mmCIF file of C-alpha atoms and ligand atoms in Angstrom:
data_model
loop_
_atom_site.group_PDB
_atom_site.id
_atom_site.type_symbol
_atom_site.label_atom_id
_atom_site.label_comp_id
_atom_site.label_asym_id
_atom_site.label_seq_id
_atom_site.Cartn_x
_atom_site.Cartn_y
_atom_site.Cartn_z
ATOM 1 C CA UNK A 1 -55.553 -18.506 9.845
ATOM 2 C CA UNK A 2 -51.965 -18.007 9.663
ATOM 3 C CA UNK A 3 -50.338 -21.574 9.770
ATOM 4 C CA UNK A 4 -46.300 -21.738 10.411
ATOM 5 C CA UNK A 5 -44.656 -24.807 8.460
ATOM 6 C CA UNK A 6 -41.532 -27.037 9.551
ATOM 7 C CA UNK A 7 -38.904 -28.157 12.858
ATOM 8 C CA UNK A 8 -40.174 -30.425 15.579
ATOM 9 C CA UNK A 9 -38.766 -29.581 19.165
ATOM 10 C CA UNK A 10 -39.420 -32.434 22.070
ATOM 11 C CA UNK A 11 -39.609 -30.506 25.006
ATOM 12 C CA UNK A 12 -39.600 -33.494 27.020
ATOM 13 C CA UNK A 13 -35.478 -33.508 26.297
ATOM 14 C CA UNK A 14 -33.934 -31.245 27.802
ATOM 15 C CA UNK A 15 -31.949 -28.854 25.533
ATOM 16 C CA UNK A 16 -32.972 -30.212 22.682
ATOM 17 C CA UNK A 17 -31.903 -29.807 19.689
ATOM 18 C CA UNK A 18 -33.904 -27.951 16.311
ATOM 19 C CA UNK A 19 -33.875 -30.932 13.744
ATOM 20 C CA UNK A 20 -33.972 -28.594 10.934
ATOM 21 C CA UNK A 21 -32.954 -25.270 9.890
ATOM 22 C CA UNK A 22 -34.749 -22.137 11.447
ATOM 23 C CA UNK A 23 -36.450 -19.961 9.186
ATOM 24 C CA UNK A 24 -37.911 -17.451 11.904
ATOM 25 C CA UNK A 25 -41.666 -17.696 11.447
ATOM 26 C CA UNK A 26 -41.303 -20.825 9.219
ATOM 27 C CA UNK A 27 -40.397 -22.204 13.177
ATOM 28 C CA UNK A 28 -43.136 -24.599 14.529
ATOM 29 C CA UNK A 29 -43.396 -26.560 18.047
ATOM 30 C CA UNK A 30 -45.156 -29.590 18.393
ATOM 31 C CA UNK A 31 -48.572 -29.826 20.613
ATOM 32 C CA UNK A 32 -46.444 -30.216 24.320
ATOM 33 C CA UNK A 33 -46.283 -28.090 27.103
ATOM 34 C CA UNK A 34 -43.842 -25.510 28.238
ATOM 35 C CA UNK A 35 -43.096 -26.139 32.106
ATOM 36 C CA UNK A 36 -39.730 -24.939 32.437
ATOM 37 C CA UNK A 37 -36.669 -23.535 30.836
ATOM 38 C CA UNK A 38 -34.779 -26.541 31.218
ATOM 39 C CA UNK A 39 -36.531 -27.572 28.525
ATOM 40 C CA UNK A 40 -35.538 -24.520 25.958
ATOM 41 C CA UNK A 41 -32.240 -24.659 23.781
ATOM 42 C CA UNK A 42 -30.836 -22.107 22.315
ATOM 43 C CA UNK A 43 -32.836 -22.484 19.225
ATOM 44 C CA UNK A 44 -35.736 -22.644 20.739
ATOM 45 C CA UNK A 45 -35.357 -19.597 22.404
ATOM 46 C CA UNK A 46 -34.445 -17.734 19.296
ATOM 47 C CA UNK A 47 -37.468 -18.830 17.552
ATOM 48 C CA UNK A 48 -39.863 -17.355 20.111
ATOM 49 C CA UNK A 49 -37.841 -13.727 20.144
ATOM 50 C CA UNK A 50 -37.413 -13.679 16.196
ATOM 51 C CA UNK A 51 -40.831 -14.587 15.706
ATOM 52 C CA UNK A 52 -42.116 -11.795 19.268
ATOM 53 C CA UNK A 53 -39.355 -9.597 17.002
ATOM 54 C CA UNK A 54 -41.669 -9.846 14.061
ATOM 55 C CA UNK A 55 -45.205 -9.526 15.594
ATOM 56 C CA UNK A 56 -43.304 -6.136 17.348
ATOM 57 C CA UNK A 57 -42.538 -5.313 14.417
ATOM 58 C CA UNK A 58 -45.795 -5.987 12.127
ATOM 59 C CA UNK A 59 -48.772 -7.045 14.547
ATOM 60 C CA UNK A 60 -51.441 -5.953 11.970
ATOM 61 C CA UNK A 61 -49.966 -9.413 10.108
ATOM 62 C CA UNK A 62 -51.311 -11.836 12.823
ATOM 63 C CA UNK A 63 -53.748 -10.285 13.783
ATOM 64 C CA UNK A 64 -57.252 -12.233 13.950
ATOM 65 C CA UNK A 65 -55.612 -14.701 12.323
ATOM 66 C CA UNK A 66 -56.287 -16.954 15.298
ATOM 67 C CA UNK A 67 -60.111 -16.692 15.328
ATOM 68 C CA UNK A 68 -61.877 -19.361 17.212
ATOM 69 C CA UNK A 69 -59.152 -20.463 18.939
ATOM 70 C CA UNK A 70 -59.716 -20.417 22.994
ATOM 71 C CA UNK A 71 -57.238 -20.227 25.501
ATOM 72 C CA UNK A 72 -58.624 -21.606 29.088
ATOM 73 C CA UNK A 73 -56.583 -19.327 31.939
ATOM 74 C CA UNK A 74 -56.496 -21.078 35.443
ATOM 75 C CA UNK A 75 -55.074 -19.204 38.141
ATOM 76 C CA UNK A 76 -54.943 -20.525 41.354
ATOM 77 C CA UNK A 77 -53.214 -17.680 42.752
ATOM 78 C CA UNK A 78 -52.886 -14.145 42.099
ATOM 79 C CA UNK A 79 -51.840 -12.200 38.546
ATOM 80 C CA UNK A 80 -52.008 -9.057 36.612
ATOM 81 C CA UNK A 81 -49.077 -8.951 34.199
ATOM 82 C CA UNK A 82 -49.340 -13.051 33.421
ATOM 83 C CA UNK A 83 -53.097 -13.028 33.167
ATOM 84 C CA UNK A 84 -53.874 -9.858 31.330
ATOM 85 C CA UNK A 85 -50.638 -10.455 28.591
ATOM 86 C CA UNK A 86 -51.819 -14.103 27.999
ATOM 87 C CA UNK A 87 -55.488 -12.350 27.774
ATOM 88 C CA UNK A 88 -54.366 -9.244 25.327
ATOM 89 C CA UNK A 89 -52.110 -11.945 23.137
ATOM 90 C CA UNK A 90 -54.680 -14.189 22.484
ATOM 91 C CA UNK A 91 -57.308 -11.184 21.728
ATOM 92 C CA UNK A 92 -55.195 -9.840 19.671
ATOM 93 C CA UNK A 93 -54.322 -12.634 17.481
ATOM 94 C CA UNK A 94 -57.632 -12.887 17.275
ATOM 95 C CA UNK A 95 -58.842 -15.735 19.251
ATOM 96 C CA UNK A 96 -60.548 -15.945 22.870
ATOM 97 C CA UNK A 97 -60.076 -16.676 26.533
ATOM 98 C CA UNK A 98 -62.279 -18.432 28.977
ATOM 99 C CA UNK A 99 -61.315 -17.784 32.300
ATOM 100 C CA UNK A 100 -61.754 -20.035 35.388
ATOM 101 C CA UNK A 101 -61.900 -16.671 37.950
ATOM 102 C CA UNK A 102 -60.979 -16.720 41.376
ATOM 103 C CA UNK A 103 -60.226 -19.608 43.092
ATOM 104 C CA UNK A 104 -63.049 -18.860 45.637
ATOM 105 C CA UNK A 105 -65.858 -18.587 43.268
ATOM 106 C CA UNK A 106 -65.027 -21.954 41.260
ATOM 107 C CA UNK A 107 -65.666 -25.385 42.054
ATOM 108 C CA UNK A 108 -61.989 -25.939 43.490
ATOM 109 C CA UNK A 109 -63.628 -24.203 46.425
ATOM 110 C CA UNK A 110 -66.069 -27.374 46.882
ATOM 111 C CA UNK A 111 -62.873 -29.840 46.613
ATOM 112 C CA UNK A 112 -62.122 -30.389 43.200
ATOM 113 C CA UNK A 113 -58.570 -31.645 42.292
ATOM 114 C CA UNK A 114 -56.270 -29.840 39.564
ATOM 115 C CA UNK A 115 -56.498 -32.905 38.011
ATOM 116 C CA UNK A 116 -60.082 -33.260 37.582
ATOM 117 C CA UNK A 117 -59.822 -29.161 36.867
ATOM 118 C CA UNK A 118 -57.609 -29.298 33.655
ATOM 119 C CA UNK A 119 -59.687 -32.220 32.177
ATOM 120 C CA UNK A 120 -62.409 -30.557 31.918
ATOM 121 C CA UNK A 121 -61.100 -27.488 30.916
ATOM 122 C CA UNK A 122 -58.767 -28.921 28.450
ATOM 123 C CA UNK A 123 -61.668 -30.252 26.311
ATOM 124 C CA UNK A 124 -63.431 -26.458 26.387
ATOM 125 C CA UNK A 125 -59.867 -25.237 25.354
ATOM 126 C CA UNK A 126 -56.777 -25.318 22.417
ATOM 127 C CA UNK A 127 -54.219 -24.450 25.407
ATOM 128 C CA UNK A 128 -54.167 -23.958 29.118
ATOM 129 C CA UNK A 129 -52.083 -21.536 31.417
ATOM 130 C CA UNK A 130 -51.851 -22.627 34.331
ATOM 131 C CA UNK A 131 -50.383 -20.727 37.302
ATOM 132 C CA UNK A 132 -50.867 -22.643 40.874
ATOM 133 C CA UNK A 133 -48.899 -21.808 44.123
ATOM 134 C CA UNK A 134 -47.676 -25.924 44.246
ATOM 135 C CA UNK A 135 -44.085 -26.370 42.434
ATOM 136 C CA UNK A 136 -44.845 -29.396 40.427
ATOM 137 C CA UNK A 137 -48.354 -28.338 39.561
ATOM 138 C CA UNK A 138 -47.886 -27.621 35.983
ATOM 139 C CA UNK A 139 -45.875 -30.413 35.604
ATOM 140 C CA UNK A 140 -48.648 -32.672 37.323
ATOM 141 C CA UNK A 141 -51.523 -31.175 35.578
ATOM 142 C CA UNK A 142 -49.778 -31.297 32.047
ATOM 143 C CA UNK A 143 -49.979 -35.126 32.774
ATOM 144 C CA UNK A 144 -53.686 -35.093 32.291
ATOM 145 C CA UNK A 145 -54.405 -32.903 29.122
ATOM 146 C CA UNK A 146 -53.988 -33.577 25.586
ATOM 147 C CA UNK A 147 -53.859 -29.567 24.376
ATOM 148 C CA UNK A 148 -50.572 -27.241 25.005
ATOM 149 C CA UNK A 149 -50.056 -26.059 28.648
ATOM 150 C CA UNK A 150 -48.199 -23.265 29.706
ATOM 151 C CA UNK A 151 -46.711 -22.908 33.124
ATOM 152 C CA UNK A 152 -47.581 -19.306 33.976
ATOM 153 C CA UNK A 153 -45.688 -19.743 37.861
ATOM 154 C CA UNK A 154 -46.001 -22.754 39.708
ATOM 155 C CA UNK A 155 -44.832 -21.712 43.645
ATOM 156 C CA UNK A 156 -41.349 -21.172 44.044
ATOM 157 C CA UNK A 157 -40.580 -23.507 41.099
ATOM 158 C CA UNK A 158 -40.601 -21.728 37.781
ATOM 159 C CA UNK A 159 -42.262 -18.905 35.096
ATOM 160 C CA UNK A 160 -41.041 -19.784 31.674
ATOM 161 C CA UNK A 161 -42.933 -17.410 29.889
ATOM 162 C CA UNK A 162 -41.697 -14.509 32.068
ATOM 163 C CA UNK A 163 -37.986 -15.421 31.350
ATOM 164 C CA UNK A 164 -39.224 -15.385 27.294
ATOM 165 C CA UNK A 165 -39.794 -11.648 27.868
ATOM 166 C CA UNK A 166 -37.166 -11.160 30.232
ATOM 167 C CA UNK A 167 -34.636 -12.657 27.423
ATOM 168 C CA UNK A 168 -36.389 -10.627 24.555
ATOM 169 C CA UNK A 169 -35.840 -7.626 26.954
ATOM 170 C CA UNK A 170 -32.441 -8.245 27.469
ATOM 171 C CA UNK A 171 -31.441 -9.391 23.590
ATOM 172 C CA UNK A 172 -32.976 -5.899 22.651
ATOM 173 C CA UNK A 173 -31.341 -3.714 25.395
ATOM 174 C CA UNK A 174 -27.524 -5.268 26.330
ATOM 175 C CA UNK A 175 -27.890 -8.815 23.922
ATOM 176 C CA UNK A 176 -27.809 -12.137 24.942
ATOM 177 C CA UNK A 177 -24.041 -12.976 24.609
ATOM 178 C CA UNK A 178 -21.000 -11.414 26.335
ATOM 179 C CA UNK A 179 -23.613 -10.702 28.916
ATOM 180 C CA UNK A 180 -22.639 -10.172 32.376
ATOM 181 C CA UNK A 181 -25.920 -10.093 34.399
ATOM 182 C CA UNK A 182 -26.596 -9.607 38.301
ATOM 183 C CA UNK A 183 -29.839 -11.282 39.647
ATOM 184 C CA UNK A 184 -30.691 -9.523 43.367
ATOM 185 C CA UNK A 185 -33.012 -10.052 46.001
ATOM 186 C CA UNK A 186 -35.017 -13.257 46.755
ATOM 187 C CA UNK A 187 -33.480 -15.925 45.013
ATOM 188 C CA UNK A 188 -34.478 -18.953 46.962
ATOM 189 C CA UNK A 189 -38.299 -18.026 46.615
ATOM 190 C CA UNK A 190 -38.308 -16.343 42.863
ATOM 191 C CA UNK A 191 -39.367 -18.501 40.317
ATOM 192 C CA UNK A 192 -38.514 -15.968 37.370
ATOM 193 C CA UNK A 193 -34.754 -16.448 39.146
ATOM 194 C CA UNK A 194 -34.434 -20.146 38.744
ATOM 195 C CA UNK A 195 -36.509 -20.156 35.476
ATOM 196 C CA UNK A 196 -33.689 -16.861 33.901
ATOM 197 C CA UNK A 197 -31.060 -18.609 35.331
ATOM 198 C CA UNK A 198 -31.479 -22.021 33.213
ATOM 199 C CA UNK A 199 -32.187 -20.328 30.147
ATOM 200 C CA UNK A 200 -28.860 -18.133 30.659
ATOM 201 C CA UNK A 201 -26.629 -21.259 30.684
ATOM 202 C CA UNK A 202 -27.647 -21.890 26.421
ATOM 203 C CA UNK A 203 -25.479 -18.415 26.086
ATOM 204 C CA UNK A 204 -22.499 -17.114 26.896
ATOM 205 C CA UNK A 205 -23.021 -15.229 30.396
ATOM 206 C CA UNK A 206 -21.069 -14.549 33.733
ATOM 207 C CA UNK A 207 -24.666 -14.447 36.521
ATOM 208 C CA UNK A 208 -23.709 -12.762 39.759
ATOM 209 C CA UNK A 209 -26.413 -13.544 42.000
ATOM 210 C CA UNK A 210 -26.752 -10.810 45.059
ATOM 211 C CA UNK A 211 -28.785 -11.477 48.412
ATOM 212 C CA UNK A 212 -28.906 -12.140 52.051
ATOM 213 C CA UNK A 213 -27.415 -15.930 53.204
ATOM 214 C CA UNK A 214 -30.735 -16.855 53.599
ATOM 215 C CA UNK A 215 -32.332 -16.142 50.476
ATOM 216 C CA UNK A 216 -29.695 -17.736 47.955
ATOM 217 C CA UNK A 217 -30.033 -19.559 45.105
ATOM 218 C CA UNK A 218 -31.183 -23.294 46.048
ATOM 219 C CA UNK A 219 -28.235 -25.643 46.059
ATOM 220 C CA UNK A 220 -29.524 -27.829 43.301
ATOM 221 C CA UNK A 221 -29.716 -24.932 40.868
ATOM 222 C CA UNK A 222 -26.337 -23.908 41.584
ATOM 223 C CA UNK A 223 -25.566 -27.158 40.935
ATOM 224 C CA UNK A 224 -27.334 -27.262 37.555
ATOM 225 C CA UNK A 225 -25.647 -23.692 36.656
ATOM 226 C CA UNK A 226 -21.800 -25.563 37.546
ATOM 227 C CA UNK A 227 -23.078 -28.342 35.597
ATOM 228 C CA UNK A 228 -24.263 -26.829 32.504
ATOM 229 C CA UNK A 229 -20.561 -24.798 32.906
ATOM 230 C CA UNK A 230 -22.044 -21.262 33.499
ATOM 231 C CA UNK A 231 -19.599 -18.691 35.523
ATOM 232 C CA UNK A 232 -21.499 -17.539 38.220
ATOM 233 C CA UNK A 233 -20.906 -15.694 41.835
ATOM 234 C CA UNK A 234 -22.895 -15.482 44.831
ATOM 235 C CA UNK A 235 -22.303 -12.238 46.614
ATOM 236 C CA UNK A 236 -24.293 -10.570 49.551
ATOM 237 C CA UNK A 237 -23.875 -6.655 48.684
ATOM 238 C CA UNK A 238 -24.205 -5.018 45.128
ATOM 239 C CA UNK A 239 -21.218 -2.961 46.038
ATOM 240 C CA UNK A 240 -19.148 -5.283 45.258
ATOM 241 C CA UNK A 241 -20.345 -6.271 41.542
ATOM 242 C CA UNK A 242 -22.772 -3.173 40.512
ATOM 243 C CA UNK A 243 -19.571 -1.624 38.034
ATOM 244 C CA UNK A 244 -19.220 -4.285 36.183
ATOM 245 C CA UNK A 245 -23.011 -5.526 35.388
ATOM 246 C CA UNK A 246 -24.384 -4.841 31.826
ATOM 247 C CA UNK A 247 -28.288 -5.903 33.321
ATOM 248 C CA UNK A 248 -29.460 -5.894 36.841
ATOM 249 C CA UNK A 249 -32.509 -7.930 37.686
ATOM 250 C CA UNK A 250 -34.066 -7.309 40.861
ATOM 251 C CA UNK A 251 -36.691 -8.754 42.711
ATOM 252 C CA UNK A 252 -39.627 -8.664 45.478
ATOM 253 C CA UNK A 253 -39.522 -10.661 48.623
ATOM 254 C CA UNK A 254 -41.352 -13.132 48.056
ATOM 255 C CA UNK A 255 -43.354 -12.592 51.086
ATOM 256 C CA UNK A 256 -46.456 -15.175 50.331
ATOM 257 C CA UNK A 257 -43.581 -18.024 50.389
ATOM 258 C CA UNK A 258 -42.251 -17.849 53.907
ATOM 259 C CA UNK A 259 -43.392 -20.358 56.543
ATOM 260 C CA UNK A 260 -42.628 -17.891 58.944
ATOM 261 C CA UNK A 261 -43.294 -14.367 59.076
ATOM 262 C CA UNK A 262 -40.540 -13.092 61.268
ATOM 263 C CA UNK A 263 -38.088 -15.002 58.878
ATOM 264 C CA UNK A 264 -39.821 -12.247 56.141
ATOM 265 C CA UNK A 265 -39.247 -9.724 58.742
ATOM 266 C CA UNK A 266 -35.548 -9.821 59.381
ATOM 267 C CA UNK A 267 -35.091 -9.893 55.016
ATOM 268 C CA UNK A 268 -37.583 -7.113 54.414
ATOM 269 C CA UNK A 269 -36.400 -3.679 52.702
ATOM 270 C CA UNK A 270 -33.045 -5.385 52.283
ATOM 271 C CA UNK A 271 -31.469 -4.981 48.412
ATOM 272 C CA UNK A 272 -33.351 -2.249 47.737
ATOM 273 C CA UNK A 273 -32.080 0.406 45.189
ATOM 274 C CA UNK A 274 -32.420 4.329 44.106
ATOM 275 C CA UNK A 275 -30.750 6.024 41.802
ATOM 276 C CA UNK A 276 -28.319 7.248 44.469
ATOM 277 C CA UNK A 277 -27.064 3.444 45.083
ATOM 278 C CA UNK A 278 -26.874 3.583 41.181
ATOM 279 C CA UNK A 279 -24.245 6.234 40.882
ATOM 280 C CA UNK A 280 -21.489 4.222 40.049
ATOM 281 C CA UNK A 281 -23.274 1.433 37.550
ATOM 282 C CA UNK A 282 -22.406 1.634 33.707
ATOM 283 C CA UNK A 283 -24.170 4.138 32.062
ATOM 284 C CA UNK A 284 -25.081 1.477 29.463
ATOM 285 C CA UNK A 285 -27.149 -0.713 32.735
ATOM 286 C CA UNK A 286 -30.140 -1.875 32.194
ATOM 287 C CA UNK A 287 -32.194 -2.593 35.139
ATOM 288 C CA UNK A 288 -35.023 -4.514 35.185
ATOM 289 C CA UNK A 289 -38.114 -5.965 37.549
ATOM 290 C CA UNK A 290 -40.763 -9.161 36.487
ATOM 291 C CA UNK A 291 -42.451 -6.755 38.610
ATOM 292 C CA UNK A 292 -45.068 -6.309 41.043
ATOM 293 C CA UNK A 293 -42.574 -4.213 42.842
ATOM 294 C CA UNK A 294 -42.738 -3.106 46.694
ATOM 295 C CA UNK A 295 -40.286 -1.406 47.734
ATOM 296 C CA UNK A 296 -37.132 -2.620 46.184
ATOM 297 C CA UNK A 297 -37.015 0.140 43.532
ATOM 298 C CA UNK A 298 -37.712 3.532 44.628
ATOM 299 C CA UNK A 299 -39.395 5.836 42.292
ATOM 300 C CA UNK A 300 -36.412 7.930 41.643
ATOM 301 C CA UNK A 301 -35.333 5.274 39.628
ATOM 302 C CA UNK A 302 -38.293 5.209 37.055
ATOM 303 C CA UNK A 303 -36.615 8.673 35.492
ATOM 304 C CA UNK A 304 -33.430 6.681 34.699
ATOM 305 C CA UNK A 305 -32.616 6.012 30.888
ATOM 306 C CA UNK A 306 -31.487 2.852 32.481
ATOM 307 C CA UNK A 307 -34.968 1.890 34.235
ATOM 308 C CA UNK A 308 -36.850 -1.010 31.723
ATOM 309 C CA UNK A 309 -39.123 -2.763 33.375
ATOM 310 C CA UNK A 310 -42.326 -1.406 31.909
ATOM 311 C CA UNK A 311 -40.859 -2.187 28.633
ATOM 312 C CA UNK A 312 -40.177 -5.397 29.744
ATOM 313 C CA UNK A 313 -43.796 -5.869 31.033
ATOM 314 C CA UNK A 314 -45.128 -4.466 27.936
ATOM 315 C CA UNK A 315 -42.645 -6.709 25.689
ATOM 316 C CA UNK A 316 -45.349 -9.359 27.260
ATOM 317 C CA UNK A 317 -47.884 -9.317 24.233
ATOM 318 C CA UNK A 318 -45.760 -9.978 21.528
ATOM 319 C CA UNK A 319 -43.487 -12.910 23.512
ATOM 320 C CA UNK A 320 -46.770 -14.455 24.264
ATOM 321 C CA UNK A 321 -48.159 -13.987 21.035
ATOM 322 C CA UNK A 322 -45.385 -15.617 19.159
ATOM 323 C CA UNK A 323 -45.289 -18.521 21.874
ATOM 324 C CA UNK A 324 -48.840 -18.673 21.039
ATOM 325 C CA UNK A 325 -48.265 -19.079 17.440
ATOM 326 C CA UNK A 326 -45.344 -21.221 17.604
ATOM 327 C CA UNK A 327 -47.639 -23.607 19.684
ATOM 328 C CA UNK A 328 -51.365 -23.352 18.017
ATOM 329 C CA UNK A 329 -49.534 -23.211 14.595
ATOM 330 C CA UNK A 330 -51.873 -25.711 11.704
ATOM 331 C CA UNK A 331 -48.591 -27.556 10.997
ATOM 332 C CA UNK A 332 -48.496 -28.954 14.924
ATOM 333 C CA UNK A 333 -51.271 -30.771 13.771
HETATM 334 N N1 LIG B 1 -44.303 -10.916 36.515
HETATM 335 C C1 LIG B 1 -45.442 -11.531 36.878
HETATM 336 O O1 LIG B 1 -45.547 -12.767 36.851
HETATM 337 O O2 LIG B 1 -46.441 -10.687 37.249
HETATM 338 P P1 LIG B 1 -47.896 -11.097 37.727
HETATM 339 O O3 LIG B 1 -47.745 -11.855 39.028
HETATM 340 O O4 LIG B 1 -48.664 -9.826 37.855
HETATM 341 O O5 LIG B 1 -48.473 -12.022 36.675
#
């Protein structure tokens, strides 16, 4: 097995900082859990992209170098990109998943708690992702194992493995500095929003965030965002910003998180884009989706040199892969 050497990062401080020199794969986290970005500096993020950059690059290197190590996956609500790139990464590094299924065919459908859940499978397991449609879950259930979990979406809370690939994305395709990015759709519900928008504030970005009144960015991550000093704009048309953005993110209605359905109804097929609405964006855009999409990229805009979000869904296996290494590495031990 492959074993990384060297820095220690707490993720229980926020921001912290790398207590030694990075020497890409020479990088090493400790045995803790990744819940949200909040918890990433700078350096930390840089470790997981150099270290995706050099699986991308060489994945013959790492692979089976992993065998015997399981990952338990637990999802309490629906996946397919999540799931199956947690799935593939592990595979392919050579180690295994065990896989809890649908919610309906395990024993949470006879009453058992999350708590009780992770336990168990914590002591099958060398790391748990957990995805659960309760914000706090992860948080909650990280309380009660001893091995790495990974917050894989946790309700309207946060997906800090998605903004890992969304970040690797975006370092590759417009880079992570200078960056002047515009974040549409449903921000109040999107948990790859608030989770992007944190990890944003350890570079040097301008975030334009674009939706109807009632889907905004929650007040206490605007807050955060002021706080940590990051220039951002709220605006309720893409109009107004679209010439100036080097990376439009869009996202789905979040349709599963609103109490009431004909709230969903009066925000539905708003903010959606084709390549006509794109006319006048730089020709150096890049536009991306944590996907599933509905409807709020037509197809037209799939033949666009500026369309990446099947990249970015495919850059997936080695971000996950390197956050798996970083995190199973023999010198966390
Ligand atoms: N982007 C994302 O989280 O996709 P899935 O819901 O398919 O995992």
């Amino acid at each position: 097995m492959v074993r990384n050497s060297v820095s220690v990062i707490d993720y229980r401080q926020p921001n912290s900082e790398i207590q030694e020199p990075r020497p890409t794969h020479h990088y090493k986290m400790r045995h803790d859990h990744l819940i949200t970005t909040k918890q990433l500096s700078r350096g930390d993020i840089e470790a997981v992209l150099d270290r995706a950059a050099e699986i991308d690059a060489e994945p013959e290197a790492v692979a089976g170098t992993y065998d015997g190590t399981l990952l338990g996956l637990l999802f309490y609500e629906p996946s397919t990109r999540t799931k199956m790139s947690f799935e593939t990464a592990m595979k392919r590094l050579g180690g295994d998943v065990v896989d809890m299924g649908a919610v309906e065919s395990s024993s949470v459908s006879k009453g058992e708690s999350l708590a009780d859940t992770v336990r168990v499978i914590a002591g099958y397991t060398d790391a748990l992702v957990l995805r659960h449609p309760r914000e706090g879950a992860a948080t909650m259930a990280s309380e009660f194992v001893d091995v790495p979990l990974l917050n894989a979406g946790d309700g309207a809370g946060h997906h800090p493995t998605q903004t890992l690939l969304d970040l690797y994305t975006i370092r590759e395709n417009a880079g992570l500095d200078d960056l002047t990015i515009g974040i549409m759709g449903d921000l109040k519900y999107g948990r790859t929003v608030h989770s992007l928008a944190y990890a944003l504030t350890n570079f040097e970005t301008t975030q334009h965030f674009i939706s109807p009144p009632s889907l905004q960015l929650p007040r206490e991550v605007v807050y955060d965002l002021h706080q940590q000093g990051t220039s951002i704009k709220e605006h309720d048309t893409l109009e107004s910003v679209l010439e100036t953005l080097d990376v439009l993110y869009v996202t789905r209605i979040q349709e599963e998180r609103f109490p009431d359905k004909d709230e969903y109804r009066k925000v539905a097929g708003q903010y959606q884009i084709d390549a006509e609405t794109l006319a006048d964006a730089r020709e150096g855009l890049t536009i991306m989706h944590p996907l599933p999409r509905v409807d709020e990229i037509a197809p037209d805009v799939d033949e666009l040199s500026q369309a990446t979000y099947f990249e970015q869904a495919h850059n997936g296996i080695p971000v996950r892969m390197a956050l798996l290494d970083l995190l199973l590495g023999d010198s966390n031990e």
